[in-house]
Coordinates of C-alpha atoms in Angstrom, one line a residue:
M1 CA -12.4 -84.3 39.7
L2 CA -16.7 -84.7 39.6
A3 CA -16.5 -86.7 43.3
T4 CA -14.6 -83.8 44.7
L5 CA -16.7 -81.3 43.5
C6 CA -19.7 -83.3 44.6
L7 CA -18.3 -83.4 48.1
L8 CA -18.0 -79.6 47.9
A9 CA -21.6 -78.9 47.0
G10 CA -22.7 -81.3 49.7
A11 CA -20.8 -78.8 51.9
G12 CA -22.6 -75.9 50.8
A13 CA -20.8 -75.2 47.8
A14 CA -22.4 -73.8 44.4
G15 CA -22.9 -76.3 42.0
P16 CA -24.6 -74.3 39.4
A17 CA -21.8 -72.4 38.8
L18 CA -21.2 -75.3 35.9
A19 CA -24.5 -74.6 34.7
S20 CA -23.1 -71.3 32.7
G21 CA -20.9 -73.6 30.8
L22 CA -17.7 -72.2 32.7
P23 CA -15.8 -73.8 34.9
S24 CA -16.3 -73.5 38.7
L25 CA -14.0 -72.1 41.5
Q26 CA -14.3 -72.8 44.7
L27 CA -12.9 -70.6 47.7
G28 CA -11.9 -71.5 51.0
F29 CA -9.5 -70.1 53.4
G30 CA -6.5 -71.3 55.6
D31 CA -6.2 -70.2 59.4
G32 CA -4.8 -71.2 62.5
L33 CA -8.0 -69.4 63.6
Y34 CA -10.3 -72.4 62.9
T35 CA -8.6 -74.9 65.5
A36 CA -8.1 -72.0 68.0
S37 CA -8.3 -73.4 71.6
D38 CA -11.4 -70.4 72.3
S39 CA -14.8 -71.8 70.7
A40 CA -15.8 -68.0 70.5
V41 CA -13.1 -67.4 68.2
R42 CA -13.6 -70.4 66.0
A43 CA -17.1 -69.6 66.0
T44 CA -16.6 -66.0 65.0
W45 CA -14.1 -66.7 62.1
L46 CA -15.6 -69.7 60.5
E47 CA -19.1 -67.5 60.7
R48 CA -17.4 -64.6 59.0
S49 CA -15.6 -67.1 56.4
A50 CA -18.7 -68.6 55.4
A51 CA -20.3 -65.3 54.9
L52 CA -17.7 -64.1 52.6
G53 CA -18.4 -67.2 50.4
A54 CA -15.6 -70.0 51.4
R55 CA -16.7 -73.5 51.6
V56 CA -13.7 -74.6 52.5
V57 CA -11.3 -73.9 55.4
R58 CA -7.8 -75.4 55.8
M59 CA -7.5 -76.6 59.3
Y60 CA -3.9 -78.0 60.9
A61 CA -4.7 -81.2 62.2
G62 CA -1.1 -81.9 63.9
W63 CA -0.1 -85.4 64.3
P64 CA -1.2 -85.8 68.1
A65 CA 0.7 -88.7 69.5
A66 CA 3.8 -87.6 71.6
T67 CA 4.1 -91.5 72.1
R68 CA 4.0 -94.5 70.0
P69 CA 0.6 -95.7 69.9
A70 CA -0.1 -99.3 70.7
D71 CA -2.0 -99.2 67.2
P72 CA -1.3 -96.4 65.3
A73 CA -4.1 -96.9 62.8
D74 CA -6.6 -97.1 65.7
P75 CA -8.3 -93.2 66.4
A76 CA -9.1 -94.6 69.9
D77 CA -5.5 -95.5 71.1
P78 CA -4.8 -93.6 73.8
A79 CA -2.1 -92.2 72.8
Y80 CA -3.9 -89.7 70.4
A81 CA -5.3 -86.8 71.4
F82 CA -8.0 -85.5 69.5
T83 CA -10.3 -83.9 71.8
S84 CA -9.2 -80.0 70.6
L85 CA -9.9 -81.3 66.6
D86 CA -13.0 -82.8 67.3
A87 CA -14.0 -79.8 68.7
A88 CA -13.0 -77.6 65.7
I89 CA -14.3 -80.5 63.0
R90 CA -17.9 -80.0 65.0
D91 CA -17.7 -76.1 64.6
A92 CA -17.0 -76.1 60.9
A93 CA -19.8 -78.6 60.1
A94 CA -22.1 -76.5 62.5
H95 CA -21.1 -73.6 60.0
H96 CA -21.6 -75.7 57.0
L97 CA -18.1 -75.6 56.0
A98 CA -16.1 -78.7 54.6
P99 CA -12.7 -79.1 56.5
L100 CA -9.3 -79.8 54.8
L101 CA -7.1 -81.4 57.2
V102 CA -3.4 -81.1 56.8
F103 CA -0.4 -81.7 58.9
S104 CA 3.2 -81.6 58.7
G105 CA 5.9 -82.8 61.1
A106 CA 6.4 -86.3 62.5
P107 CA 6.7 -86.6 66.2
S108 CA 10.3 -88.0 67.5
W109 CA 9.0 -92.1 67.1
A110 CA 8.0 -91.3 63.8
E111 CA 11.2 -89.9 62.5
G112 CA 13.9 -91.5 60.7
P113 CA 17.3 -92.7 62.8
S114 CA 20.1 -90.2 63.6
R115 CA 18.4 -87.3 62.9
P116 CA 21.6 -84.3 62.3
A117 CA 21.3 -81.4 64.7
S118 CA 20.9 -79.3 61.3
A119 CA 17.8 -80.9 60.5
T120 CA 14.6 -79.3 62.1
P121 CA 12.7 -81.8 64.3
G122 CA 9.8 -83.4 62.9
T123 CA 11.4 -83.5 59.1
W124 CA 14.0 -85.8 59.1
L125 CA 12.5 -89.2 57.1
P126 CA 9.2 -89.3 58.6
D127 CA 8.3 -93.4 58.5
P128 CA 5.9 -94.1 55.5
A129 CA 4.6 -96.7 57.8
A130 CA 3.6 -94.2 60.5
V131 CA 2.3 -91.7 58.0
G132 CA -0.1 -94.4 56.6
A133 CA -1.2 -95.7 60.0
Y134 CA -2.1 -92.0 60.8
G135 CA -3.9 -91.6 58.0
R136 CA -6.0 -94.4 58.6
A137 CA -6.8 -93.4 62.2
L138 CA -7.6 -89.9 60.7
A139 CA -10.2 -91.2 57.9
T140 CA -11.5 -93.8 60.4
R141 CA -12.2 -91.0 63.3
Y142 CA -14.1 -88.8 60.5
D143 CA -15.8 -91.1 58.5
G144 CA -19.3 -90.1 59.7
H145 CA -19.9 -92.8 62.2
F146 CA -17.0 -92.9 64.8
P147 CA -19.1 -92.3 68.1
D148 CA -18.3 -88.7 69.5
P149 CA -16.7 -88.8 72.8
L150 CA -18.4 -86.0 74.2
H151 CA -22.2 -86.7 72.5
P152 CA -23.1 -90.4 73.2
G153 CA -25.6 -91.9 70.5
L154 CA -24.1 -89.2 68.3
A155 CA -21.2 -89.6 65.5
L156 CA -18.5 -87.0 64.9
P157 CA -19.0 -85.1 61.8
R158 CA -17.8 -86.6 58.1
V159 CA -14.3 -85.1 57.2
K160 CA -13.4 -86.1 53.6
L161 CA -10.8 -83.7 52.7
F162 CA -7.1 -84.8 53.9
Q163 CA -3.3 -83.1 52.8
L164 CA -0.3 -84.7 53.7
W165 CA 2.5 -82.0 54.5
N166 CA 3.0 -78.8 54.0
E167 CA 5.6 -77.4 51.4
P168 CA 7.9 -80.8 51.5
N169 CA 10.3 -79.1 48.8
L170 CA 11.7 -77.0 51.8
S171 CA 13.9 -78.1 54.5
A172 CA 11.8 -76.5 57.0
Y173 CA 9.7 -79.1 56.6
L174 CA 11.3 -82.2 54.9
T175 CA 14.6 -83.2 55.4
P176 CA 17.4 -84.0 53.5
Q177 CA 16.1 -82.3 50.5
W178 CA 19.6 -83.3 48.7
Q179 CA 21.8 -85.7 48.8
R180 CA 25.8 -85.8 47.7
R181 CA 26.2 -89.3 45.6
A182 CA 29.4 -89.9 43.5
G183 CA 30.4 -86.0 43.5
R184 CA 26.8 -85.0 42.5
W185 CA 23.9 -83.5 44.4
I186 CA 20.8 -86.2 43.9
P187 CA 17.3 -84.9 44.9
V188 CA 15.8 -87.3 47.4
A189 CA 12.9 -85.1 48.8
A190 CA 10.2 -86.1 46.4
D191 CA 11.3 -89.8 46.5
Q192 CA 11.2 -89.8 50.5
Y193 CA 7.6 -87.7 49.7
R194 CA 6.3 -90.2 47.2
L195 CA 6.9 -93.4 49.8
M196 CA 4.7 -90.9 52.2
L197 CA 2.3 -90.1 50.2
N198 CA 1.3 -93.5 48.7
A199 CA 1.4 -94.9 52.3
F200 CA -1.0 -92.2 53.5
Y201 CA -3.3 -92.5 50.2
A202 CA -3.7 -96.2 51.4
G203 CA -4.3 -95.4 54.7
V204 CA -7.1 -93.0 54.0
N205 CA -9.0 -95.4 51.4
A206 CA -8.5 -98.1 53.6
T207 CA -11.4 -97.2 55.4
V208 CA -14.4 -95.6 53.4
A209 CA -14.9 -94.3 49.7
G210 CA -14.8 -91.2 48.5
D211 CA -12.3 -89.4 50.3
T212 CA -10.0 -86.7 48.9
V213 CA -6.2 -86.9 49.4
V214 CA -4.1 -83.8 48.1
A215 CA -0.6 -84.0 47.9
A216 CA 1.1 -81.2 50.0
G217 CA 1.3 -77.4 48.6
T218 CA 4.7 -77.1 47.2
A219 CA 6.6 -73.5 48.0
P220 CA 7.2 -71.7 44.6
Y221 CA 10.4 -71.1 45.0
G222 CA 13.8 -73.6 45.5
D223 CA 17.4 -73.1 45.2
F224 CA 19.8 -74.3 42.3
G225 CA 21.5 -77.8 41.9
H226 CA 21.2 -78.1 46.0
G227 CA 20.3 -76.1 49.2
Q228 CA 17.7 -76.0 51.7
R229 CA 14.9 -76.0 49.1
M230 CA 14.0 -77.3 45.8
M231 CA 12.5 -75.9 42.9
P232 CA 8.5 -77.2 42.5
V233 CA 9.3 -78.0 38.6
V234 CA 12.3 -80.3 40.0
F235 CA 10.2 -81.6 42.9
W236 CA 6.7 -82.7 40.8
K237 CA 8.9 -84.3 38.2
N238 CA 11.0 -86.4 40.7
L239 CA 7.6 -87.0 42.3
L240 CA 6.1 -88.1 39.3
A241 CA 8.8 -90.2 37.8
S242 CA 7.3 -93.6 39.4
P243 CA 3.9 -94.2 40.4
V244 CA 2.3 -92.4 43.1
S245 CA -1.6 -91.8 44.5
F246 CA -3.2 -89.1 45.1
D247 CA -6.1 -86.8 44.0
V248 CA -5.1 -83.2 44.0
M249 CA -2.2 -81.4 43.1
A250 CA -1.7 -78.6 45.5
H251 CA 0.7 -75.4 45.1
Q252 CA 1.3 -72.5 47.1
P253 CA 2.3 -69.8 45.0
Y254 CA 3.3 -66.1 46.3
S255 CA 4.4 -63.8 43.8
I256 CA 7.4 -61.0 44.0
G257 CA 5.5 -58.3 42.3
S258 CA 1.9 -58.0 40.6
P259 CA 0.1 -61.3 40.1
P260 CA 1.2 -61.5 36.7
T261 CA 4.5 -61.4 36.8
K262 CA 6.2 -64.4 36.1
A263 CA 9.1 -66.2 38.4
L264 CA 12.6 -65.4 37.0
D265 CA 13.9 -69.1 37.3
A266 CA 12.0 -71.9 34.7
G267 CA 12.0 -74.3 37.8
D268 CA 10.1 -71.7 40.2
V269 CA 5.9 -71.3 40.1
A270 CA 4.2 -67.9 40.9
V271 CA 0.7 -67.3 40.3
A272 CA 0.8 -66.9 36.8
D273 CA 3.2 -70.2 36.1
L274 CA 0.7 -72.9 37.0
G275 CA 1.1 -74.2 33.2
K276 CA 4.8 -75.6 34.4
L277 CA 3.1 -77.8 36.6
T278 CA -0.1 -78.8 34.8
S279 CA 2.0 -79.9 32.0
V280 CA 4.1 -82.3 34.3
L281 CA 1.1 -83.5 35.6
R282 CA -0.7 -84.2 32.6
A283 CA 2.2 -86.1 30.9
A284 CA 2.4 -88.1 34.1
E285 CA -1.2 -89.2 33.9
R286 CA -0.5 -90.2 30.2
R287 CA 2.1 -92.3 31.4
G288 CA 0.3 -93.7 33.9
T289 CA 2.7 -92.8 36.9
A290 CA -0.1 -90.6 38.7
L291 CA -2.5 -92.9 40.0
P292 CA -5.3 -93.9 40.2
R293 CA -4.9 -94.3 36.2
G294 CA -7.5 -92.9 34.1
E295 CA -8.2 -89.9 36.4
H296 CA -8.1 -86.5 35.7
H297 CA -6.2 -84.9 38.9
Q298 CA -7.3 -81.5 40.1
L299 CA -5.3 -78.5 40.9
W300 CA -5.7 -76.4 43.9
I301 CA -4.1 -73.4 45.4
T302 CA -3.8 -74.1 49.1
E303 CA -1.8 -71.1 50.3
T304 CA -1.3 -67.6 48.9
G305 CA -1.5 -64.0 50.0
Y306 CA -0.2 -60.7 49.8
D307 CA 1.0 -58.8 52.8
T308 CA -0.6 -55.4 53.1
R309 CA 0.6 -51.9 54.5
P310 CA -0.6 -51.3 57.2
P311 CA 0.7 -52.8 59.3
N312 CA 3.8 -54.7 57.3
P313 CA 6.1 -51.8 56.5
G314 CA 7.0 -54.2 53.8
G315 CA 3.8 -54.9 52.4
V316 CA 1.7 -53.5 49.3
P317 CA -1.1 -51.1 50.1
V318 CA -4.6 -52.1 50.8
A319 CA -6.2 -51.1 47.9
T320 CA -3.4 -53.0 46.0
D321 CA -3.8 -55.8 47.8
A322 CA -7.6 -56.1 47.1
R323 CA -6.9 -55.9 43.6
W324 CA -4.1 -58.5 43.2
L325 CA -6.6 -60.4 45.2
E326 CA -9.1 -60.4 42.4
Q327 CA -6.6 -60.1 39.8
S328 CA -4.9 -63.6 41.6
L329 CA -8.2 -65.9 41.4
F330 CA -8.6 -64.6 37.8
L331 CA -5.4 -66.2 36.7
F332 CA -6.0 -69.4 39.0
W333 CA -9.2 -69.9 37.4
A334 CA -8.1 -69.3 33.7
Q335 CA -5.2 -71.8 34.5
G336 CA -7.6 -74.5 35.6
V337 CA -7.3 -74.2 39.3
D338 CA -10.6 -75.9 41.0
L339 CA -10.2 -74.5 44.4
V340 CA -8.2 -71.6 46.2
T341 CA -8.0 -71.6 50.0
W342 CA -6.8 -68.2 50.8
Y343 CA -3.9 -67.4 53.3
L344 CA -4.9 -66.0 55.9
I345 CA -8.8 -64.4 56.6
R346 CA -7.3 -62.1 59.7
D347 CA -3.9 -60.9 59.7
Q348 CA -1.7 -62.5 62.5
P349 CA -0.6 -60.2 65.3
P350 CA 1.7 -57.7 63.9
G351 CA 5.1 -56.5 65.3
G352 CA 8.3 -59.0 66.1
P353 CA 10.9 -59.6 64.1
P354 CA 10.4 -59.3 60.3
D355 CA 8.5 -62.3 58.8
S356 CA 7.5 -63.3 61.9
S357 CA 4.0 -63.1 61.2
S358 CA 2.0 -62.8 58.4
Q359 CA -0.3 -60.0 57.4
T360 CA -2.3 -61.4 54.6
G361 CA -5.8 -61.7 55.6
V362 CA -8.7 -60.4 54.4
Y363 CA -9.1 -58.6 57.9
Y364 CA -6.8 -56.5 60.4
Y365 CA -5.9 -58.4 63.2
A366 CA -8.2 -56.2 65.2
G367 CA -10.9 -57.5 63.2
N368 CA -12.2 -54.7 60.7
P369 CA -12.2 -55.7 57.3
K370 CA -9.8 -54.8 54.7
P371 CA -11.0 -53.7 51.0
A372 CA -10.0 -57.5 50.0
A373 CA -12.9 -58.7 51.9
T374 CA -15.0 -56.9 49.2
A375 CA -12.6 -58.2 46.6
Y376 CA -12.7 -62.1 48.1
R377 CA -16.6 -62.0 48.4
F378 CA -17.6 -60.6 44.9
P379 CA -14.0 -60.4 42.8
L380 CA -14.7 -58.4 39.3
V381 CA -11.7 -57.9 37.1
G382 CA -11.5 -56.3 33.7
H383 CA -9.3 -57.5 31.1
R384 CA -8.7 -57.2 27.4
V385 CA -8.8 -59.9 24.9
A386 CA -7.7 -60.0 21.2
G387 CA -8.4 -56.9 19.3
G388 CA -8.3 -54.5 22.6
K389 CA -11.8 -55.7 23.6
V390 CA -12.7 -55.8 27.2
R391 CA -14.4 -58.3 29.2
A392 CA -15.4 -58.5 32.9
W393 CA -14.9 -61.6 34.3
L394 CA -16.5 -62.0 37.7
R395 CA -17.8 -64.5 40.7
A396 CA -21.2 -63.9 41.8
P397 CA -21.4 -63.4 45.6
Q398 CA -25.2 -64.4 45.7
A399 CA -27.7 -65.6 43.8
G400 CA -30.3 -62.7 41.8
T401 CA -30.0 -60.2 39.0
L402 CA -26.7 -59.0 38.4
V403 CA -26.1 -55.3 36.8
L404 CA -22.6 -54.4 35.4
Q405 CA -21.9 -51.4 35.0
A406 CA -19.3 -49.5 32.8
R407 CA -17.8 -46.0 32.7
S408 CA -17.0 -44.1 30.1
S409 CA -16.4 -40.2 29.5
G410 CA -17.4 -39.9 33.0
R411 CA -21.0 -41.4 33.1
W412 CA -22.1 -44.8 34.3
A413 CA -24.2 -46.9 32.2
T414 CA -25.6 -50.3 32.8
V415 CA -24.1 -52.6 30.1
R416 CA -25.7 -56.1 31.2
R417 CA -28.2 -57.5 33.1
T418 CA -28.5 -60.9 33.6
V419 CA -30.0 -63.6 36.5
V420 CA -27.1 -65.7 38.2
S421 CA -26.4 -68.2 40.5
A422 CA -24.3 -68.0 43.7
A423 CA -20.3 -68.6 43.0
Q424 CA -21.2 -68.5 39.3
I425 CA -18.3 -67.5 37.3
L426 CA -19.4 -65.2 34.1
D427 CA -16.7 -63.6 31.6
L428 CA -18.5 -61.0 29.4
P429 CA -18.0 -58.8 26.6
V430 CA -18.3 -55.1 27.4
P431 CA -19.1 -52.7 24.8
G432 CA -17.1 -49.7 23.8
R433 CA -13.7 -48.5 26.1
P434 CA -14.7 -48.7 29.3
Q435 CA -12.2 -47.1 31.8
E436 CA -14.0 -48.3 34.8
L437 CA -15.8 -51.3 36.1
R438 CA -18.6 -52.2 38.4
A439 CA -21.3 -54.8 39.2
T440 CA -24.0 -55.4 41.9
V441 CA -25.9 -58.6 42.6
A442 CA -28.8 -58.9 45.6
G443 CA -27.7 -55.8 47.0
I444 CA -24.1 -56.6 47.1
S445 CA -21.5 -54.2 45.3
S446 CA -18.3 -55.2 43.8
L447 CA -15.1 -52.8 44.1
V448 CA -14.4 -50.7 41.0
W449 CA -12.4 -52.3 38.7
T450 CA -10.3 -50.0 36.7
L451 CA -8.6 -50.8 33.7

């Protein structure tokens, strides 16, 4: 855990949050904009991400080898096409943002044999040896010493964060999920993913020490017994039943309803249900099946968000979206999450069939901010504790003097002044029976939180 926090601090994250005595919460975004072909688009959204306090950008690296490389562990093999990814990583480094490289989908030569027509291309029994070799190629190319093909005498930037696959408990990404054996449905996707993850971990760590391997963010909901999905608790229990190597557990919760709404089924994990996963993880650490032994594996949220109305008619009002964003960050922090990469920074293009695009950004597609942009930069949540007392939880957007105000009986009054560091987490008692809370620091204002 310490190594991961240090590497984020090296990318510009605020280490002083730990000095407050409360755990920190690092923030980032996941968005295809970071690997867009247009360098001006990349630069715009990287700059806005950094301005909102993000320190990590989840970037989709793909598996850029249409034909089998002669040496799949060699990033200089001519079968690899890394040019566009190199450019995206250079740009992220220029904005002091740490890339989290993620890929899912195997090229046809790296899939298992006899893929059925029902399986999406790229999902069928990816070859663990090929996955491991690609992990080594990625880590080698971005070890901070690999020569930059476009800038002789310089090296490509260092990347330390690598995530294997997306939502491997869904058949959209990994097949098969289940197999029928002796009249029973057996969950097999976790076994396949374990082989892949162990190989990937070994490949990444074969090059340079200090990289972080993130296990794929699981989807929040699954099917009973068998189907196209596996409940995340079932997936993780099966994954951790045998030795498996990784540094970070990742999950991707989407709530049906407000953030405190728990999943109806015991095997599903929404925003407020993360204890279901951490209990499984800590038990595996004690057994020694979660490797490396003795390591306290972090928990990251690598995708979450809420569609808004407008532009999605099925979304929530933008004011509700902002409140739910703040509430989600608070609940993640309270459940021991170390990093959240919000999905997305900008809405995808609206229109088309339902669910064909996401409007979960903190900016509209046109580029103007939603209230969620303020909520992300300066989250403030009023919450009640024992005896009905109120506390104000917040994450400071900047260093300076924090002024916390509360409104009671129609009047605003300052209830706390304190010096804070950038990204510092505070959980402050609020006297009386406030109806609303707000805060400012360094000229930056939070949204008003209504209790």
